[in-house]
Short mmCIF file of C-alpha atoms in Angstrom, two decimals:
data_model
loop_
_atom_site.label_atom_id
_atom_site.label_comp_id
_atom_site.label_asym_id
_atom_site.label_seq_id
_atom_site.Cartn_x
_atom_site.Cartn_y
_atom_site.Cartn_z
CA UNK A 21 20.48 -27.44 11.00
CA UNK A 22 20.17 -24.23 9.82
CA UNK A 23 20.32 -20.95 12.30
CA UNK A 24 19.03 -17.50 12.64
CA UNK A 25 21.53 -14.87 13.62
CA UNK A 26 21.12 -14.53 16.71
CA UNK A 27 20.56 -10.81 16.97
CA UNK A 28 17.76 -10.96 14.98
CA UNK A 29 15.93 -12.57 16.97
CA UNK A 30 16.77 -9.84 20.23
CA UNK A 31 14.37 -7.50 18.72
CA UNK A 32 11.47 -8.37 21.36
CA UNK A 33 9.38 -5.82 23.31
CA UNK A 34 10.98 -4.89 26.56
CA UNK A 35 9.29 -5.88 30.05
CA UNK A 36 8.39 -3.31 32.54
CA UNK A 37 10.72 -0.05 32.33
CA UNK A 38 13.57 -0.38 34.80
CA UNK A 39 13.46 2.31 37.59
CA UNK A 40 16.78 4.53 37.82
CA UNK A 41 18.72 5.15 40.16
CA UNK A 42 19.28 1.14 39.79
CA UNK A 43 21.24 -1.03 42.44
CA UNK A 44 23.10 -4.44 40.24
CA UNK A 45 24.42 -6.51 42.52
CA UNK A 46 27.96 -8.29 40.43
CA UNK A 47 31.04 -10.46 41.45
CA UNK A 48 32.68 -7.39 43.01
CA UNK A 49 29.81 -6.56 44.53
CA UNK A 50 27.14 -3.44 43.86
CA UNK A 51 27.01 -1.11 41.31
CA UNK A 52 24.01 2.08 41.05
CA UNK A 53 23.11 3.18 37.95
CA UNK A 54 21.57 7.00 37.57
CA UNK A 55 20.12 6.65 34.36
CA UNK A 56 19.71 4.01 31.59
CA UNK A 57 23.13 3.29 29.80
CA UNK A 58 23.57 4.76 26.51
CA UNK A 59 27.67 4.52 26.29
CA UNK A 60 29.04 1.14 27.52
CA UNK A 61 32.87 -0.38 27.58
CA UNK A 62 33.11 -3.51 27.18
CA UNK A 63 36.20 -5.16 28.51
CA UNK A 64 36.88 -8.66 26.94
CA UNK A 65 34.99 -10.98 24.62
CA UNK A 66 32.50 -12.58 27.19
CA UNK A 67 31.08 -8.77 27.75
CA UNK A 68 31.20 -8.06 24.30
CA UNK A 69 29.42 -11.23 23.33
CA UNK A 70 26.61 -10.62 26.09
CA UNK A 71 26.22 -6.70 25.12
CA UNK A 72 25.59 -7.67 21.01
CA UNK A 73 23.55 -9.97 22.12
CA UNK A 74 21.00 -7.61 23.45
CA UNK A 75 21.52 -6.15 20.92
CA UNK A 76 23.77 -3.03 22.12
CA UNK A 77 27.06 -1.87 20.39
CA UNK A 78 30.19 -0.54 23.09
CA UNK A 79 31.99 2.69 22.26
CA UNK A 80 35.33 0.96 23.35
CA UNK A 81 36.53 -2.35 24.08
CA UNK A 82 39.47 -3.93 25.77
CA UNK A 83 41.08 -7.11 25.50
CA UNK A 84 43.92 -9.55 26.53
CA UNK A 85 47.36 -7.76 26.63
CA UNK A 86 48.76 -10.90 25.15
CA UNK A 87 47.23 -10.83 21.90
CA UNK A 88 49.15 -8.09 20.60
CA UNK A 89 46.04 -5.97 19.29
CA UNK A 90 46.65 -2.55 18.84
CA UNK A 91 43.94 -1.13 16.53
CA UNK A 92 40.37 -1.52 16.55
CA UNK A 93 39.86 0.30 13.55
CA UNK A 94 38.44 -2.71 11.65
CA UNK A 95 36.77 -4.83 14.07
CA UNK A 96 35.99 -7.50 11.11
CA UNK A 97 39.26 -9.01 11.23
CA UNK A 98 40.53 -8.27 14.42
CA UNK A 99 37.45 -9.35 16.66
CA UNK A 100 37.39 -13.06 15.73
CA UNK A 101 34.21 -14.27 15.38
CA UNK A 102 32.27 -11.52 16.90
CA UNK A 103 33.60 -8.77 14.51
CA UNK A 104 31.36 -9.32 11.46
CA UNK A 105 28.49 -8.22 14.15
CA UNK A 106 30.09 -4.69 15.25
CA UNK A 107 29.18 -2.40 13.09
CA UNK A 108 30.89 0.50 14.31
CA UNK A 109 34.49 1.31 15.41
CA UNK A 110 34.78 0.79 19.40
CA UNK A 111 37.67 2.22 20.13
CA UNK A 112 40.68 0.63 21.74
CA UNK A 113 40.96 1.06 26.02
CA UNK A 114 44.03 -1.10 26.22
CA UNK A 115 44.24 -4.54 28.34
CA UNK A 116 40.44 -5.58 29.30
CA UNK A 117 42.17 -7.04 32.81
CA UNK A 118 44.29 -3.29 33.48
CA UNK A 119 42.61 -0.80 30.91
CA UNK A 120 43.54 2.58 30.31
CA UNK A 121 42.02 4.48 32.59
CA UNK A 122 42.35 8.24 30.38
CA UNK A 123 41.01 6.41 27.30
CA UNK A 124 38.12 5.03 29.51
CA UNK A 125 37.18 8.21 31.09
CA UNK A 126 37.38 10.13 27.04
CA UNK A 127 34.81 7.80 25.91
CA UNK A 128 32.23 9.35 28.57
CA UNK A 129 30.96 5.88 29.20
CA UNK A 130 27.61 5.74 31.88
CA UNK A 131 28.27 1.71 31.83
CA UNK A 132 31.76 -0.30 32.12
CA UNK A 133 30.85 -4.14 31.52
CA UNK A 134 34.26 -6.91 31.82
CA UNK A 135 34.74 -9.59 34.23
CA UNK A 136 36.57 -10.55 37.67
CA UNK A 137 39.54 -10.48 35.66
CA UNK A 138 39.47 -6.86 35.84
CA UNK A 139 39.01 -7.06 40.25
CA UNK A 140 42.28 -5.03 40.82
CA UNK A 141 41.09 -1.92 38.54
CA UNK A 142 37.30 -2.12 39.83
CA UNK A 143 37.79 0.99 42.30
CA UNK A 144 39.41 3.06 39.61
CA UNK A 145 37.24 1.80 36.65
CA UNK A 146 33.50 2.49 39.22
CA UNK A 147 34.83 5.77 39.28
CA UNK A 148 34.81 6.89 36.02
CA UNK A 149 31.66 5.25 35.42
CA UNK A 150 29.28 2.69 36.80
CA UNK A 151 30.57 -0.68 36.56
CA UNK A 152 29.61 -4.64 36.62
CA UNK A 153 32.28 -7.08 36.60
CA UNK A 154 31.05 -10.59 35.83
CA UNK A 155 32.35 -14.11 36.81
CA UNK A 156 31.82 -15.82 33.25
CA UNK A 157 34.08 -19.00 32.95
CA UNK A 158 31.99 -21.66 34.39
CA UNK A 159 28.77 -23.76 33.22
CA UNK A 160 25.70 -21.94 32.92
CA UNK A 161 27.25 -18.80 33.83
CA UNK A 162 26.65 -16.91 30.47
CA UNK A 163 22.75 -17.01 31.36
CA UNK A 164 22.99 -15.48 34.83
CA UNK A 165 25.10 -13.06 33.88
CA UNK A 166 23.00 -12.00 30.40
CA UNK A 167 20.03 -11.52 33.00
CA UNK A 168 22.38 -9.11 35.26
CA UNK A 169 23.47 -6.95 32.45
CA UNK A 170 19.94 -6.84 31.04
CA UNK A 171 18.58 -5.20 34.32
CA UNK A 172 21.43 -2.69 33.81
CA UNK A 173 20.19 -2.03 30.34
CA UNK A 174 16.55 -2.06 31.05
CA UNK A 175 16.46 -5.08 28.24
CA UNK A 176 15.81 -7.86 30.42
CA UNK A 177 12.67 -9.14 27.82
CA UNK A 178 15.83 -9.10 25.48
CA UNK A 179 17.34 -11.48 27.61
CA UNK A 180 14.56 -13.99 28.17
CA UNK A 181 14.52 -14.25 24.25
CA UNK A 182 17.72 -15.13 24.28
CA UNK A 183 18.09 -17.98 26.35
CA UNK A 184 14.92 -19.13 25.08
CA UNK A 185 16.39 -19.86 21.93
CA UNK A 186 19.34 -20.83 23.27
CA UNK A 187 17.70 -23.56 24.34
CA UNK A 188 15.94 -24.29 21.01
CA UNK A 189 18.90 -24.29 19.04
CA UNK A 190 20.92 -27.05 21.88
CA UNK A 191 17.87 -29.22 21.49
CA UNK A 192 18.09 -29.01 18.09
CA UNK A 193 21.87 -29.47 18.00
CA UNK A 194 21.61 -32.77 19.82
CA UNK A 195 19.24 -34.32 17.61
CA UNK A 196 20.78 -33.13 14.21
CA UNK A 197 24.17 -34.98 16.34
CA UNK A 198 24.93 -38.65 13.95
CA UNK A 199 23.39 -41.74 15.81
CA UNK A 200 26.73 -43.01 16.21
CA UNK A 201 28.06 -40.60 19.01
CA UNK A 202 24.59 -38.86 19.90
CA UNK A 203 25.00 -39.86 23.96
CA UNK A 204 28.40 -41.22 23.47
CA UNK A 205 31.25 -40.73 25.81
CA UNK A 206 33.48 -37.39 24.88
CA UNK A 207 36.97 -36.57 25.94
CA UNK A 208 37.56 -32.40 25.47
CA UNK A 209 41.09 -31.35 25.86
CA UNK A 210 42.84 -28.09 25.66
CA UNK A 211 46.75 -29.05 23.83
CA UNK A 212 49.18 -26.37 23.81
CA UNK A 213 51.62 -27.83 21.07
CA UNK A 214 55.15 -27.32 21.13
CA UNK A 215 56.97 -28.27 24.51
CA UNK A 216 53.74 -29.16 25.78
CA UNK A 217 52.33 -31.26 22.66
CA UNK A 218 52.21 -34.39 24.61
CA UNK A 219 50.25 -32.93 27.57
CA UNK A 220 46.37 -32.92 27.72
CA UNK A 221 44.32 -30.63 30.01
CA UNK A 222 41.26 -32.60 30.47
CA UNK A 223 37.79 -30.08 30.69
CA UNK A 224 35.27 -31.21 33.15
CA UNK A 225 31.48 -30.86 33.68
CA UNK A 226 32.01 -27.46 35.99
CA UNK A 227 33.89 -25.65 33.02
CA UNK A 228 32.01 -23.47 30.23
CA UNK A 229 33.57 -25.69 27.57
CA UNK A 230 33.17 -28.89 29.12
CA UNK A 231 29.53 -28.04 30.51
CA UNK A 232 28.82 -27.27 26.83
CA UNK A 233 29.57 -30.51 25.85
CA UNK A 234 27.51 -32.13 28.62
CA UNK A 235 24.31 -30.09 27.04
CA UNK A 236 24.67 -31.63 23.82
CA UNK A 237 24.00 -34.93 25.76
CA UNK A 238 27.90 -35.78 25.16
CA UNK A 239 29.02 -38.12 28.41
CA UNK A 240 32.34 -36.42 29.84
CA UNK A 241 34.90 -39.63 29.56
CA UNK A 242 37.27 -38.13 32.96
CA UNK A 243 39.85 -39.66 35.18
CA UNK A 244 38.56 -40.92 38.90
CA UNK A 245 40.27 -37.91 40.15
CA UNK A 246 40.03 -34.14 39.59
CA UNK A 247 43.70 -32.09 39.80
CA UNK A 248 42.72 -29.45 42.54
CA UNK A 249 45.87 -27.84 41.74
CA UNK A 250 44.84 -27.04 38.37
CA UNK A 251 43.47 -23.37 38.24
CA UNK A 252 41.28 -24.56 35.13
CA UNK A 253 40.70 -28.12 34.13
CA UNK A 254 39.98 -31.32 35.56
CA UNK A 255 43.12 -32.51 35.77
CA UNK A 256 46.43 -32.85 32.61
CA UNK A 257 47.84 -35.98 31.61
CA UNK A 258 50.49 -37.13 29.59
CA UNK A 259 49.99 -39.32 26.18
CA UNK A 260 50.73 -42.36 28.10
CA UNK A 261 47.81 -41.73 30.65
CA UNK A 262 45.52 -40.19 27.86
CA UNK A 263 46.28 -44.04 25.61
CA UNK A 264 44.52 -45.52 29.11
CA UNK A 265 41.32 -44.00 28.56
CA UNK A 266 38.24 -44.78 26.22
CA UNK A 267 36.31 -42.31 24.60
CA UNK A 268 33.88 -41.98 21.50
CA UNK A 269 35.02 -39.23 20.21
CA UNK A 270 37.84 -37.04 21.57
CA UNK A 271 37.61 -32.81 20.77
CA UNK A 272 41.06 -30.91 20.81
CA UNK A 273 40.66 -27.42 21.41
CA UNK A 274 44.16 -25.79 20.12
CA UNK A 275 45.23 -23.29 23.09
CA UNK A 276 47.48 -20.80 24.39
CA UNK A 277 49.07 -19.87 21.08
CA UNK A 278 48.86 -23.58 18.85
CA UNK A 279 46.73 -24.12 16.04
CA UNK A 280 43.50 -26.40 14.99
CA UNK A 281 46.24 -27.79 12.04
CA UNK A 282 49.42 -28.12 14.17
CA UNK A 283 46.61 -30.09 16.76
CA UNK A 284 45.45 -32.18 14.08
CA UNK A 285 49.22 -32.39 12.66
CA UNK A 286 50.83 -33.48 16.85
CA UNK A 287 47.93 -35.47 17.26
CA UNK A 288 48.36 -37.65 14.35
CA UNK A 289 51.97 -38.22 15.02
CA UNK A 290 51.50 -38.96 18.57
CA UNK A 291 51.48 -42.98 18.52
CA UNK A 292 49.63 -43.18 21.73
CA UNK A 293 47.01 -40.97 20.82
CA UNK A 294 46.54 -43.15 17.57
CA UNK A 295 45.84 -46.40 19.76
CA UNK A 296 42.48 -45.03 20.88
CA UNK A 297 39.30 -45.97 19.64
CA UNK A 298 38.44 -43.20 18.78
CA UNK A 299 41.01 -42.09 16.45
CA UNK A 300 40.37 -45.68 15.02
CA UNK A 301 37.46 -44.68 14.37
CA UNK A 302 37.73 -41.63 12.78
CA UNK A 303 36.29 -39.51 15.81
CA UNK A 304 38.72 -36.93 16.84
CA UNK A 305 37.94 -33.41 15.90
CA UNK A 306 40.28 -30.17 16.38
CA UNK A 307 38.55 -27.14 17.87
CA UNK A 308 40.29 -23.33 18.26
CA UNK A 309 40.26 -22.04 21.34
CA UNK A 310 39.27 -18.34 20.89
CA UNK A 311 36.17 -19.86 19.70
CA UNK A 312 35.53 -22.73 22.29
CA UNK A 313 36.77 -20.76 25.48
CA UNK A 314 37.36 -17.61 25.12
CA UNK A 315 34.22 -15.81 24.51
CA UNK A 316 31.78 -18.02 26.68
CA UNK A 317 28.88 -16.36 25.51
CA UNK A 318 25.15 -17.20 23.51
CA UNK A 319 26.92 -15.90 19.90
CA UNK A 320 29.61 -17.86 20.74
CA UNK A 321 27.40 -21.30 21.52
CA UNK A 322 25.33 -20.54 18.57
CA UNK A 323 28.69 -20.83 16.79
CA UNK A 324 30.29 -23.40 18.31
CA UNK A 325 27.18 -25.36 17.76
CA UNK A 326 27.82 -24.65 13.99
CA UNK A 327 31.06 -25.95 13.52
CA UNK A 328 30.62 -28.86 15.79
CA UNK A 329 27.76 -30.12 13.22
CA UNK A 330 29.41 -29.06 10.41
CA UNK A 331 32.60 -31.32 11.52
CA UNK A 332 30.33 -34.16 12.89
CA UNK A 333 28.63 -34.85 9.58
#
């Protein structure tokens, strides 16, 4: 199935001009605007992915301590997946859940966009600028909060085109899925590797990744009890638990700092693993996490739905 970039298709005639000052209500509750954004900060993937989207560009961007980034000088390789689409040079405002608050402020933006990761600096971060924090991590959460940031930007017919094709391309995506696991039961798992290679974190229906599963008509294969201890997931098992279940098809999605071929490389060598029917079968595909979690966003679903059907077939 081929695809259209995604921002070509954003170009659409804007509804009814928004009138400033402008009240968004947001996870951290209300933001006014004085006048239409024209400089926004984006802090973390999910915002960037909604703000290209709509086709808008941020002056600076922050993301996860953790990844070591320093230098935003050549967004191309250093914003995975999303990079090729930035087309200038947003400049670096340090960790997207604690950003820099100087750096910020120099960049004169009149919108900050990140999500409730970023709670503890809201205060700091409204004062330098107007600012909508945005809960982004569970099913259907993307197109709520595309439709909040679009009122902020005064782009909200941007935002209807959006998930309008959004919703052409998943319908699309689960018909161009083979007839032999089109509707079949799915097991998604996030694997760590190393000290934690033979531990699954199972993703459920309520999750971005798992709900994106669910919408390509894939039936979530679960255990008869969710882990309410578990902060994100359904619940983790061990190999000898995951060798009880039954899936179709099982998805890995390489996380915290593994990789698709160590995944593919543990999995393989895991004796349990190899006693399901699905890796019988041939049915067990390895998925990288900044891709299928991090970014929760339409560019990253268009994506995703890419490389799902590209490993499918």
């Amino acid at each position: 199935m081929k695809l259209v970039p995604l921002l070509a298709c954003t170009l659409i005639t804007a509804a009814t001009a928004a009138t400033y000052p402008l009240t968004i209500k947001h996870f951290s509750g209300e933001t006014t605007l004085r006048k239409p954004p024209a400089r926004t900060v984006a802090l973390g993937p999910h915002a960037l992915d909604l703000l290209l989207s709509l086709g808008v560009e941020p002056v600076g961007y922050g993301e996860a301590a953790q990844l070591s980034v320093n230098n935003y000088g050549s967004p191309i390789r250093q914003i995975r997946y999303l990079g090729s689409r930035v087309k200038g040079t947003p400049v670096i405002v340090g960790d997207r859940f604690k950003p820099n608050l100087e750096v910020v402020a120099s960049l004169k933006p009149d919108l900050i966009v990140g999500e409730n990761y970023a709670s503890d600096s809201y205060t700091a971060l409204n004062k330098i600028a107007p600012t909508v924090l945005l809960h982004g991590i569970h099913s259907g959460d993307w197109q709520k909060n595309i439709v909040t940031l679009a009122q902020a930007l005064n782009r909200e017919g941007q935002a209807k085109a959006v998930i309008a094709r959004h919703a052409r391309i998943l319908a699309g995506a689960r018909t161009a899925i083979p007839a032999q696991l089109r509707g079949k039961k799915a097991l998604v798992v996030w694997n760590a590797g190393g000290a934690s290679r033979d531990l699954y974190t199972i993703l459920g229906p309520k999750d971005w990744t798992g709900g994106f599963f669910e919408t390509l008509g894939f039936k979530l294969e679960l255990p008869a009890r969710r882990d309410t201890t578990l902060t994100d997931g359904y619940a983790q098992i061990s190999s000898e638990a995951l060798s009880s279940l039954n899936p179709d098809a099982v998805f890995v999605i390489a996380s915290s700092k593994n990789t698709v071929a160590q995944a593919a490389r543990d999995w393989k060598a895991n004796a349990l693993a190899q006693t399901l029917r699905a890796s019988r079968q041939g049915h067990v595909y390895f998925l990288d996490v900044q891709l299928f979690s991090r970014i929760r966003g339409p560019i990253a679903e268009e994506l995703m739905v890419q490389e799902l059907l590209r490993q499918l077939r």
